[in-house]
Amino acid sequence: MSRTDQITPQPNCTDPVEAGMLSVAEALTRMQAELTPLAHTEKLALRQALGRVLAESIISPINVPAHTNSAMDGYAINGADLPESGTVVLQEIGTAWAGRPCSLEVQRGQCVRIMTGASMPAGTDTVVIQERVEAENGQIRIGTGERTGQNVRAAGEDLAQGDVVLQAGRLVMPPELGLLASLGFAEVTVLRRLRVAFFSTGDELRSLGEPLSDGQIYDSNRYTLYGMLERLGVDVIDMGVVRDDRAALTAAFNAAADCADVLITSGGVSVGEADFTKAVLSELGQIQFWKIAMKPGRPLAFGKIKDMAFFGLPGNPVAVMVTFYQFVQPLLQYLQGQSPLLANPTVKVRSLSRFRKKAGRAEFPRGILSQTETGEWVVQVSGKQGSGILRSMSDGNCFVLLSETQETVEPDDFVMVQPFVGMM
Ligand code: AMP
Ligand code: MG
């Protein structure tokens, strides 16, 4: 009998690629195809709409600006009076103030002193700024170099009545608040907030305030998840820690499905625990266990429990954050009705570090983006990169995006990075 000193290893997360693994983009597309955006709307006072998604397109009810007006302080004139050479003298017949009606009618050879924002008086189409005029004894003298129509803002130039100003699905940010106010909207119809429940699984987890015994750790995922969800502006429902126990998990899944649009859990989907979680979930809904060609974050459960979308994220703290930002956040934005206008920007910068990389899977190491003395943006690795080392996120300020086909990055190679700012 021949004896071998080798064992046959099972597939594991140190394998570069494993048959049947999905790429990040493919997984995202498949998940999106199974989700339907919210349709419930509510009417809010304008300021309350900050961070919410418009349920209806906004049509301008007025022209902005409403009246043709002066863009500068100066003199309103008829452009036909401008001299072709030399100078011309015009008679000043009064002043047009912003916000006050002006009944002056300007004849040829006359002008009106005008303030920024004041409506153009009848008979004028041009403003000459005060710095380019000599004014004396009720008369002004203008030289050459002026142009008919200059320094005038036409009615409707910004927005014409009937224009679509903002499309349904637009996230209301500070510019949109101002834009809506400029059109006179005191209220807007937005989609209701997404209700997102979350809990942590694991017998080793303790809540803050409890003492730690051997092998126990504090539950940090509920805090990162809380932070990420709050920043996204959804209604968060914190369901605490749920033990790795069939009855406790079943009860928690059912309770979430009764009140939430989405449930996010962490832990329980790794090789060692997936069978147990699968057994619990298979009775409750249509859940698939996915292997995604990425690091960290390879195992992921996704599906539906009743009408609720379910994301079963890995337990490791960095894997939770990476999968949240790469999958969950864009899909929550989609569920919230948000148009994908504000995709997280990525930029290509020079790397100062070496990033070891296995081909065939996407990797998301954390980096520190900084500016050199010459003004160039560069990235370096943010310390130790284990999927449990949350400091790599905290010390970092960007993800380094290493695609499936990317190979090891050497110092001075260029890499794509995705800054945390804006995304978080
Ligand atoms: P699991 O996916 O449940 O096997 O967990 C993988 C690793 O993540 C284990 O080392 C867990 O102790 C750790 N982990 C799981 N859940 C949490 C949590 N809520 N907070 C911090 N670490 C966790
Ligand atoms: Mg666990």
Coordinates of C-alpha atoms and ligand atoms in Angstrom, one line a residue, residues 200-202 204-205 217-222 266-270 273 313-317, ligand 1:
S200 CA -24.8 40.6 14.2
T201 CA -24.5 36.9 14.6
G202 CA -22.0 35.0 16.7
E204 CA -18.4 35.0 20.6
L205 CA -19.9 38.5 20.5
I217 CA -14.9 39.9 21.4
Y218 CA -16.9 43.1 21.3
D219 CA -19.4 43.4 18.5
S220 CA -18.0 46.1 16.2
N221 CA -19.9 45.4 13.0
R222 CA -23.1 46.8 14.4
S266 CA -22.9 40.0 9.6
G267 CA -21.2 36.7 10.3
G268 CA -22.4 33.2 9.7
V269 CA -21.7 32.9 6.0
S270 CA -18.1 31.6 6.2
E273 CA -20.9 28.4 9.5
L313 CA -22.3 39.9 4.9
P314 CA -19.2 38.1 6.2
G315 CA -18.3 38.5 9.8
N316 CA -14.8 40.0 9.5
P317 CA -15.0 43.7 10.2
Ligands
AMP1 P1 -18.0 34.5 10.8 O1 -18.2 35.0 9.4 O2 -19.2 34.5 11.6 O3 -17.3 33.1 10.8 O4 -17.0 35.5 11.4 C1 -15.7 35.7 10.9 C2 -14.8 36.5 11.8 O5 -15.4 37.8 12.1 C3 -14.7 35.9 13.2 O6 -13.4 36.0 13.7 C4 -15.6 36.7 14.1 O7 -15.3 36.6 15.4 C5 -15.5 38.0 13.5 N1 -16.8 38.7 13.7 C6 -18.0 38.2 13.4 N2 -19.0 39.1 13.7 C7 -18.4 40.1 14.3 C8 -18.8 41.4 14.8 N3 -20.1 41.7 14.9 N4 -17.9 42.2 15.3 C9 -16.6 41.9 15.2 N5 -16.1 40.8 14.7 C10 -17.0 39.9 14.3

